Amino acid sequence: MTDYTLHEPTIRGATKDAPNRALSEEDFATDDLADLDDHYLLSTSGIPPESFEDLYLPVVHLDQRLSLPLLRQALNDVETLDDIDAETKTETINLLHDLGECFPNDSLRNDDQ
């Protein structure tokens, strides 16, 4: 089982917009992994992570706005992580719902679910 570390990102606002594409290491203007981890919820190597590849479940745009579509995707994706322990999975889902309170009129579940 992979040992995931849960991390609450620092946000500076919220948006209902989805990013145009998945985040990559080249998108960030810094090599400081402590700055990069603020866009993700999980790391397999602790916080700050040892490498960009250790980060999972992006929920924040490059401009540090929390993204409703990314929250929805993360909620779906956490369910597909087979190697996450039950406690961390539950804590991650709870954090996603807590972050979802930034969008009081919107559900974290996609409309077709």
CSV table of N, CA and C in Angstrom, one decimal:
chain,number,residue,atom,x,y,z
A,1,MET,N,0.8,-1.2,0.0
A,1,MET,CA,0.0,0.0,0.0
A,1,MET,C,0.9,1.2,0.0
A,2,THR,N,0.6,2.2,-0.8
A,2,THR,CA,1.3,3.4,-0.9
A,2,THR,C,1.0,4.3,0.3
A,3,ASP,N,2.0,5.0,0.8
A,3,ASP,CA,1.7,5.9,2.0
A,3,ASP,C,1.5,7.3,1.4
A,4,TYR,N,0.3,7.7,1.3
A,4,TYR,CA,-0.1,9.1,0.9
A,4,TYR,C,-0.1,10.0,2.0
A,5,THR,N,0.4,11.3,1.8
A,5,THR,CA,0.3,12.3,2.8
A,5,THR,C,-0.7,13.3,2.3
A,6,LEU,N,-1.7,13.6,3.1
A,6,LEU,CA,-2.8,14.6,2.7
A,6,LEU,C,-2.3,16.0,3.0
A,7,HIS,N,-2.6,16.9,2.1
A,7,HIS,CA,-2.2,18.3,2.3
A,7,HIS,C,-3.3,19.2,1.9
A,8,GLU,N,-3.6,20.2,2.7
A,8,GLU,CA,-4.6,21.2,2.4
A,8,GLU,C,-4.0,22.3,1.7
A,9,PRO,N,-4.4,22.6,0.4
A,9,PRO,CA,-3.7,23.6,-0.4
A,9,PRO,C,-4.1,25.0,0.1
A,10,THR,N,-3.2,26.0,-0.2
A,10,THR,CA,-3.4,27.4,0.1
A,10,THR,C,-4.1,27.9,-1.1
A,11,ILE,N,-5.3,28.5,-0.9
A,11,ILE,CA,-6.1,29.1,-2.1
A,11,ILE,C,-6.2,30.6,-1.9
A,12,ARG,N,-6.4,31.2,-3.1
A,12,ARG,CA,-6.6,32.6,-3.2
A,12,ARG,C,-7.8,32.9,-4.0
A,13,GLY,N,-8.9,32.3,-3.7
A,13,GLY,CA,-10.2,32.5,-4.5
A,13,GLY,C,-10.6,31.2,-5.0
A,14,ALA,N,-11.7,31.3,-5.8
A,14,ALA,CA,-12.3,30.1,-6.3
A,14,ALA,C,-12.9,30.4,-7.7
A,15,THR,N,-13.0,29.3,-8.5
A,15,THR,CA,-13.5,29.5,-9.9
A,15,THR,C,-14.3,28.2,-10.3
A,16,LYS,N,-15.2,28.4,-11.2
A,16,LYS,CA,-16.0,27.3,-11.7
A,16,LYS,C,-15.3,26.8,-13.0
A,17,ASP,N,-14.2,27.5,-13.4
A,17,ASP,CA,-13.6,27.1,-14.7
A,17,ASP,C,-12.6,25.9,-14.5
A,18,ALA,N,-12.6,25.1,-15.5
A,18,ALA,CA,-11.6,24.0,-15.6
A,18,ALA,C,-10.3,24.5,-16.3
A,19,PRO,N,-9.2,24.0,-15.9
A,19,PRO,CA,-8.0,24.3,-16.6
A,19,PRO,C,-8.0,23.8,-18.0
A,20,ASN,N,-7.3,24.4,-18.9
A,20,ASN,CA,-7.3,24.0,-20.3
A,20,ASN,C,-6.6,22.6,-20.5
A,21,ARG,N,-5.7,22.3,-19.6
A,21,ARG,CA,-5.0,21.0,-19.7
A,21,ARG,C,-4.5,20.6,-18.3
A,22,ALA,N,-4.0,19.4,-18.2
A,22,ALA,CA,-3.5,19.0,-16.9
A,22,ALA,C,-2.2,19.8,-16.5
A,23,LEU,N,-2.0,20.0,-15.3
A,23,LEU,CA,-0.8,20.7,-14.8
A,23,LEU,C,0.5,19.9,-15.1
A,24,SER,N,1.6,20.5,-15.5
A,24,SER,CA,2.8,19.8,-15.6
A,24,SER,C,3.9,20.6,-14.9
A,25,GLU,N,5.0,20.0,-14.6
A,25,GLU,CA,6.1,20.7,-13.8
A,25,GLU,C,6.5,21.9,-14.5
A,26,GLU,N,6.5,22.0,-15.8
A,26,GLU,CA,7.0,23.1,-16.6
A,26,GLU,C,6.0,24.3,-16.5
A,27,ASP,N,4.8,24.1,-16.0
A,27,ASP,CA,3.9,25.2,-15.8
A,27,ASP,C,4.2,26.1,-14.7
A,28,PHE,N,5.1,25.7,-13.8
A,28,PHE,CA,5.4,26.5,-12.6
A,28,PHE,C,6.7,27.3,-12.8
A,29,ALA,N,6.6,28.5,-12.3
A,29,ALA,CA,7.8,29.4,-12.5
A,29,ALA,C,8.8,29.2,-11.4
A,30,THR,N,8.7,28.2,-10.6
A,30,THR,CA,9.6,27.9,-9.5
A,30,THR,C,10.0,26.4,-9.5
A,31,ASP,N,11.2,26.1,-9.0
A,31,ASP,CA,11.6,24.8,-8.8
A,31,ASP,C,11.3,24.3,-7.4
A,32,ASP,N,10.7,25.2,-6.6
A,32,ASP,CA,10.5,24.9,-5.2
A,32,ASP,C,9.2,24.0,-5.0
A,33,LEU,N,9.4,22.8,-4.7
A,33,LEU,CA,8.3,21.8,-4.7
A,33,LEU,C,7.3,22.2,-3.6
A,34,ALA,N,7.8,23.0,-2.6
A,34,ALA,CA,6.8,23.4,-1.5
A,34,ALA,C,5.8,24.3,-2.1
A,35,ASP,N,6.1,25.1,-3.2
A,35,ASP,CA,5.1,25.9,-3.9
A,35,ASP,C,4.2,25.1,-4.8
A,36,LEU,N,4.7,24.0,-5.4
A,36,LEU,CA,4.0,23.2,-6.3
A,36,LEU,C,2.9,22.4,-5.5
A,37,ASP,N,3.3,21.9,-4.3
A,37,ASP,CA,2.4,21.1,-3.6
A,37,ASP,C,1.1,21.8,-3.2
A,38,ASP,N,1.0,23.1,-3.2
A,38,ASP,CA,-0.2,23.8,-2.9
A,38,ASP,C,-1.3,23.7,-3.9
A,39,HIS,N,-1.0,23.0,-5.0
A,39,HIS,CA,-2.0,22.8,-6.0
A,39,HIS,C,-2.6,21.4,-6.0
A,40,TYR,N,-2.1,20.5,-5.1
A,40,TYR,CA,-2.5,19.1,-5.0
A,40,TYR,C,-2.9,18.7,-3.6
A,41,LEU,N,-3.6,17.7,-3.5
A,41,LEU,CA,-4.1,17.2,-2.2
A,41,LEU,C,-3.2,16.1,-1.6
A,42,LEU,N,-2.6,15.2,-2.5
A,42,LEU,CA,-1.9,14.1,-2.0
A,42,LEU,C,-0.5,14.0,-2.5
A,43,SER,N,0.4,13.5,-1.7
A,43,SER,CA,1.8,13.3,-2.1
A,43,SER,C,2.2,11.9,-1.6
A,44,THR,N,3.0,11.2,-2.4
A,44,THR,CA,3.5,9.9,-1.9
A,44,THR,C,4.9,10.0,-1.2
A,45,SER,N,5.4,11.2,-1.1
A,45,SER,CA,6.7,11.3,-0.5
A,45,SER,C,6.8,12.4,0.6
A,46,GLY,N,5.6,12.8,1.1
A,46,GLY,CA,5.5,13.8,2.1
A,46,GLY,C,5.3,15.2,1.6
A,47,ILE,N,5.3,16.1,2.5
A,47,ILE,CA,5.1,17.6,2.1
A,47,ILE,C,6.3,18.3,2.7
A,48,PRO,N,7.1,19.0,2.0
A,48,PRO,CA,7.0,19.1,0.5
A,48,PRO,C,7.4,17.8,-0.1
A,49,PRO,N,7.0,17.5,-1.4
A,49,PRO,CA,7.3,16.3,-2.0
A,49,PRO,C,8.7,16.2,-2.5
A,50,GLU,N,9.2,15.0,-2.8
A,50,GLU,CA,10.5,14.9,-3.3
A,50,GLU,C,10.6,15.1,-4.8
A,51,SER,N,9.5,14.9,-5.5
A,51,SER,CA,9.5,15.2,-6.9
A,51,SER,C,8.0,15.5,-7.4
A,52,PHE,N,7.9,16.1,-8.5
A,52,PHE,CA,6.6,16.5,-9.0
A,52,PHE,C,5.7,15.3,-9.2
A,53,GLU,N,6.3,14.2,-9.6
A,53,GLU,CA,5.6,12.9,-9.9
A,53,GLU,C,5.0,12.3,-8.7
A,54,ASP,N,5.3,12.8,-7.5
A,54,ASP,CA,4.8,12.3,-6.3
A,54,ASP,C,3.4,12.9,-5.9
A,55,LEU,N,3.0,13.9,-6.7
A,55,LEU,CA,1.8,14.7,-6.4
A,55,LEU,C,0.6,14.1,-7.1
A,56,TYR,N,-0.6,14.1,-6.3
A,56,TYR,CA,-1.8,13.5,-6.9
A,56,TYR,C,-3.0,14.4,-6.5
A,57,LEU,N,-4.0,14.4,-7.3
A,57,LEU,CA,-5.3,15.1,-7.1
A,57,LEU,C,-5.1,16.6,-7.1
A,58,PRO,N,-4.9,17.2,-8.3
A,58,PRO,CA,-4.8,18.6,-8.4
A,58,PRO,C,-6.2,19.2,-8.2
A,59,VAL,N,-6.3,20.3,-7.4
A,59,VAL,CA,-7.5,21.0,-7.2
A,59,VAL,C,-7.4,22.5,-7.3
A,60,VAL,N,-6.2,23.0,-7.6
A,60,VAL,CA,-6.0,24.5,-7.6
A,60,VAL,C,-5.3,24.9,-8.9
A,61,HIS,N,-5.9,25.9,-9.6
A,61,HIS,CA,-5.3,26.5,-10.8
A,61,HIS,C,-3.9,27.1,-10.5
A,62,LEU,N,-3.2,27.4,-11.6
A,62,LEU,CA,-1.8,28.0,-11.4
A,62,LEU,C,-1.9,29.3,-10.7
A,63,ASP,N,-3.0,30.0,-10.8
A,63,ASP,CA,-3.2,31.3,-10.1
A,63,ASP,C,-3.7,31.2,-8.7
A,64,GLN,N,-3.7,29.9,-8.2
A,64,GLN,CA,-4.1,29.6,-6.8
A,64,GLN,C,-5.6,29.7,-6.5
A,65,ARG,N,-6.4,29.7,-7.6
A,65,ARG,CA,-7.8,29.6,-7.4
A,65,ARG,C,-8.3,28.2,-7.3
A,66,LEU,N,-9.1,27.9,-6.3
A,66,LEU,CA,-9.7,26.6,-6.2
A,66,LEU,C,-10.6,26.3,-7.4
A,67,SER,N,-10.6,25.2,-8.0
A,67,SER,CA,-11.4,24.9,-9.2
A,67,SER,C,-12.5,23.9,-8.9
A,68,LEU,N,-13.7,24.2,-9.1
A,68,LEU,CA,-14.8,23.3,-8.9
A,68,LEU,C,-14.7,22.1,-9.8
A,69,PRO,N,-14.4,22.2,-11.1
A,69,PRO,CA,-14.2,21.0,-11.9
A,69,PRO,C,-13.0,20.1,-11.5
A,70,LEU,N,-11.9,20.7,-11.0
A,70,LEU,CA,-10.8,19.9,-10.4
A,70,LEU,C,-11.3,19.2,-9.1
A,71,LEU,N,-12.0,19.9,-8.3
A,71,LEU,CA,-12.6,19.2,-7.1
A,71,LEU,C,-13.4,18.0,-7.5
A,72,ARG,N,-14.3,18.2,-8.4
A,72,ARG,CA,-15.1,17.1,-8.9
A,72,ARG,C,-14.3,15.9,-9.4
A,73,GLN,N,-13.3,16.3,-10.2
A,73,GLN,CA,-12.4,15.2,-10.8
A,73,GLN,C,-11.6,14.5,-9.7
A,74,ALA,N,-11.1,15.3,-8.7
A,74,ALA,CA,-10.4,14.7,-7.6
A,74,ALA,C,-11.3,13.7,-6.8
A,75,LEU,N,-12.5,14.1,-6.6
A,75,LEU,CA,-13.5,13.2,-5.9
A,75,LEU,C,-13.7,11.9,-6.6
A,76,ASN,N,-13.7,12.0,-7.9
A,76,ASN,CA,-13.8,10.8,-8.7
A,76,ASN,C,-12.5,10.0,-8.7
A,77,ASP,N,-11.4,10.7,-8.8
A,77,ASP,CA,-10.1,10.0,-8.9
A,77,ASP,C,-9.7,9.3,-7.5
A,78,VAL,N,-10.1,9.9,-6.4
A,78,VAL,CA,-9.7,9.3,-5.1
A,78,VAL,C,-10.3,7.9,-5.0
A,79,GLU,N,-11.5,7.8,-5.6
A,79,GLU,CA,-12.2,6.5,-5.6
A,79,GLU,C,-11.4,5.4,-6.4
A,80,THR,N,-10.6,5.8,-7.3
A,80,THR,CA,-9.9,4.9,-8.2
A,80,THR,C,-8.5,4.5,-7.6
A,81,LEU,N,-8.1,5.2,-6.6
A,81,LEU,CA,-6.7,4.9,-6.0
A,81,LEU,C,-6.8,3.6,-5.2
A,82,ASP,N,-6.4,2.5,-5.8
A,82,ASP,CA,-6.4,1.2,-5.1
A,82,ASP,C,-5.5,1.1,-3.9
A,83,ASP,N,-4.4,1.8,-4.0
A,83,ASP,CA,-3.3,1.7,-3.0
A,83,ASP,C,-3.4,2.7,-1.9
A,84,ILE,N,-4.5,3.3,-1.6
A,84,ILE,CA,-4.6,4.3,-0.6
A,84,ILE,C,-5.3,3.6,0.6
A,85,ASP,N,-4.8,3.9,1.8
A,85,ASP,CA,-5.4,3.3,3.0
A,85,ASP,C,-6.8,4.0,3.3
A,86,ALA,N,-7.6,3.2,4.0
A,86,ALA,CA,-9.0,3.7,4.2
A,86,ALA,C,-9.1,5.0,5.0
A,87,GLU,N,-8.2,5.2,5.9
A,87,GLU,CA,-8.3,6.4,6.7
A,87,GLU,C,-7.9,7.6,5.9
A,88,THR,N,-6.8,7.5,5.1
A,88,THR,CA,-6.4,8.6,4.3
A,88,THR,C,-7.4,8.9,3.2
A,89,LYS,N,-8.0,7.9,2.7
A,89,LYS,CA,-9.1,8.1,1.7
A,89,LYS,C,-10.3,8.8,2.3
A,90,THR,N,-10.7,8.5,3.5
A,90,THR,CA,-11.8,9.1,4.1
A,90,THR,C,-11.4,10.6,4.4
A,91,GLU,N,-10.2,10.8,4.9
A,91,GLU,CA,-9.8,12.2,5.2
A,91,GLU,C,-9.7,13.0,3.9
A,92,THR,N,-9.3,12.4,2.8
A,92,THR,CA,-9.2,13.1,1.6
A,92,THR,C,-10.6,13.5,1.1
A,93,ILE,N,-11.5,12.6,1.1
A,93,ILE,CA,-12.9,12.9,0.7
A,93,ILE,C,-13.5,13.9,1.6
A,94,ASN,N,-13.3,13.9,2.9
A,94,ASN,CA,-13.8,14.9,3.8
A,94,ASN,C,-13.2,16.3,3.5
A,95,LEU,N,-11.9,16.3,3.2
A,95,LEU,CA,-11.3,17.6,2.8
A,95,LEU,C,-11.8,18.1,1.5
A,96,LEU,N,-12.1,17.3,0.5
A,96,LEU,CA,-12.7,17.7,-0.7
A,96,LEU,C,-14.1,18.3,-0.5
A,97,HIS,N,-14.9,17.7,0.4
A,97,HIS,CA,-16.2,18.3,0.7
A,97,HIS,C,-16.0,19.6,1.5
A,98,ASP,N,-15.1,19.7,2.4
A,98,ASP,CA,-14.8,21.0,3.0
A,98,ASP,C,-14.4,22.0,2.0
A,99,LEU,N,-13.5,21.7,1.1
A,99,LEU,CA,-13.2,22.7,0.1
A,99,LEU,C,-14.4,23.0,-0.8
A,100,GLY,N,-15.2,22.1,-1.0
A,100,GLY,CA,-16.4,22.3,-1.9
A,100,GLY,C,-17.3,23.3,-1.3
A,101,GLU,N,-17.2,23.6,0.0
A,101,GLU,CA,-18.0,24.6,0.6
A,101,GLU,C,-17.8,26.0,0.1
A,102,CYS,N,-16.7,26.2,-0.7
A,102,CYS,CA,-16.4,27.4,-1.4
A,102,CYS,C,-17.4,27.6,-2.5
A,103,PHE,N,-18.1,26.6,-2.9
A,103,PHE,CA,-19.1,26.6,-3.9
A,103,PHE,C,-20.5,26.2,-3.4
A,104,PRO,N,-21.1,27.0,-2.5
A,104,PRO,CA,-22.3,26.6,-1.7
A,104,PRO,C,-23.5,26.2,-2.6
A,105,ASN,N,-23.5,26.7,-3.8
A,105,ASN,CA,-24.7,26.5,-4.7
A,105,ASN,C,-24.4,25.3,-5.7
A,106,ASP,N,-23.3,24.7,-5.6
A,106,ASP,CA,-22.9,23.6,-6.5
A,106,ASP,C,-22.6,22.3,-5.8
A,107,SER,N,-22.9,21.2,-6.5
A,107,SER,CA,-22.6,19.9,-5.9
A,107,SER,C,-21.2,19.5,-6.4
A,108,LEU,N,-20.5,18.7,-5.6
A,108,LEU,CA,-19.3,18.2,-6.0
A,108,LEU,C,-19.5,17.0,-7.0
A,109,ARG,N,-20.6,16.4,-7.0
A,109,ARG,CA,-20.9,15.4,-7.9
A,109,ARG,C,-21.3,16.0,-9.3
A,110,ASN,N,-20.8,15.4,-10.3
A,110,ASN,CA,-21.2,15.9,-11.7
A,110,ASN,C,-22.7,15.7,-11.8
A,111,ASP,N,-23.4,16.5,-12.6
A,111,ASP,CA,-24.8,16.5,-12.8
A,111,ASP,C,-25.3,15.1,-13.4
A,112,ASP,N,-24.4,14.4,-14.1
A,112,ASP,CA,-24.9,13.1,-14.7
A,112,ASP,C,-24.6,12.0,-13.7
A,113,GLN,N,-24.2,12.2,-12.5
A,113,GLN,CA,-24.0,11.1,-11.5
A,113,GLN,C,-25.2,11.0,-10.6
